Amino acid sequence: MNRILDFLNGLDDYELAFFIKYKKDSYMKVTRKIISDFQLEKNFSEKKIDRLISENPKSKLTDGKERCPRCYSDKIRKDKVEWTNTGGGIGIDDEIATWDGAGGRATYKNEVICNVCGFWLEDPNQEKPLPTSKKILYGIWDLILGVFRNI
Ligand SMILES: [Zn+2]
């Protein structure tokens, strides 16, 4: 069986709703078609998806599992990534990373992404595609922090 179908079959209705709403469009045409067919087979209309998302009973769970803040799934993927974002950072962690970098040691951080809706829980290298407004905001912050550093 197809890998994407395996994945889709492993989702519950709520997860599937979030997946279709937030992640479907990030796939290539061929995969999107498989998802659309699956969606049709399951009878997931836009209306049903919106209802499932607003109902999501997982938002009330308190089982202590690490969950995605957007869809509340615990299908979260953690990747250790070499931390490259050492310049222009703030805080003690960043200082340490810079030091390690200078000594030839790489720093690793967790990149944490929700497998269901694609939400980035932790993004150490700021690799996730940002909407333009956020990019501008980050730009302003860099500017402000730059000013403070130069005092
Ligand atoms: Zn999620």
mmCIF file of C-alpha atoms and ligand atoms in Angstrom, residues 18 67-73 75-76 113-119 121, ligand 1:
data_model
loop_
_atom_site.group_PDB
_atom_site.id
_atom_site.type_symbol
_atom_site.label_atom_id
_atom_site.label_comp_id
_atom_site.label_asym_id
_atom_site.label_seq_id
_atom_site.Cartn_x
_atom_site.Cartn_y
_atom_site.Cartn_z
ATOM 1 C CA PHE A 18 -6.642 19.079 10.495
ATOM 2 C CA ARG A 67 0.656 17.479 21.979
ATOM 3 C CA CYS A 68 0.513 19.869 19.088
ATOM 4 C CA PRO A 69 -0.957 23.189 20.306
ATOM 5 C CA ARG A 70 -3.000 23.528 17.124
ATOM 6 C CA CYS A 71 -4.549 20.090 16.467
ATOM 7 C CA TYR A 72 -3.717 18.407 19.805
ATOM 8 C CA SER A 73 -2.407 15.298 18.109
ATOM 9 C CA LYS A 75 1.840 12.425 16.398
ATOM 10 C CA ILE A 76 4.775 14.743 16.758
ATOM 11 C CA ILE A 113 6.992 19.406 13.893
ATOM 12 C CA CYS A 114 3.442 18.098 14.113
ATOM 13 C CA ASN A 115 3.029 15.228 11.671
ATOM 14 C CA VAL A 116 -0.664 15.845 11.314
ATOM 15 C CA CYS A 117 -1.121 19.562 10.671
ATOM 16 C CA GLY A 118 2.476 20.620 10.050
ATOM 17 C CA PHE A 119 2.635 23.005 13.011
ATOM 18 C CA LEU A 121 6.508 23.415 17.850
HETATM 19 ZN ZN ZN B 1 -0.868 19.563 14.779
#
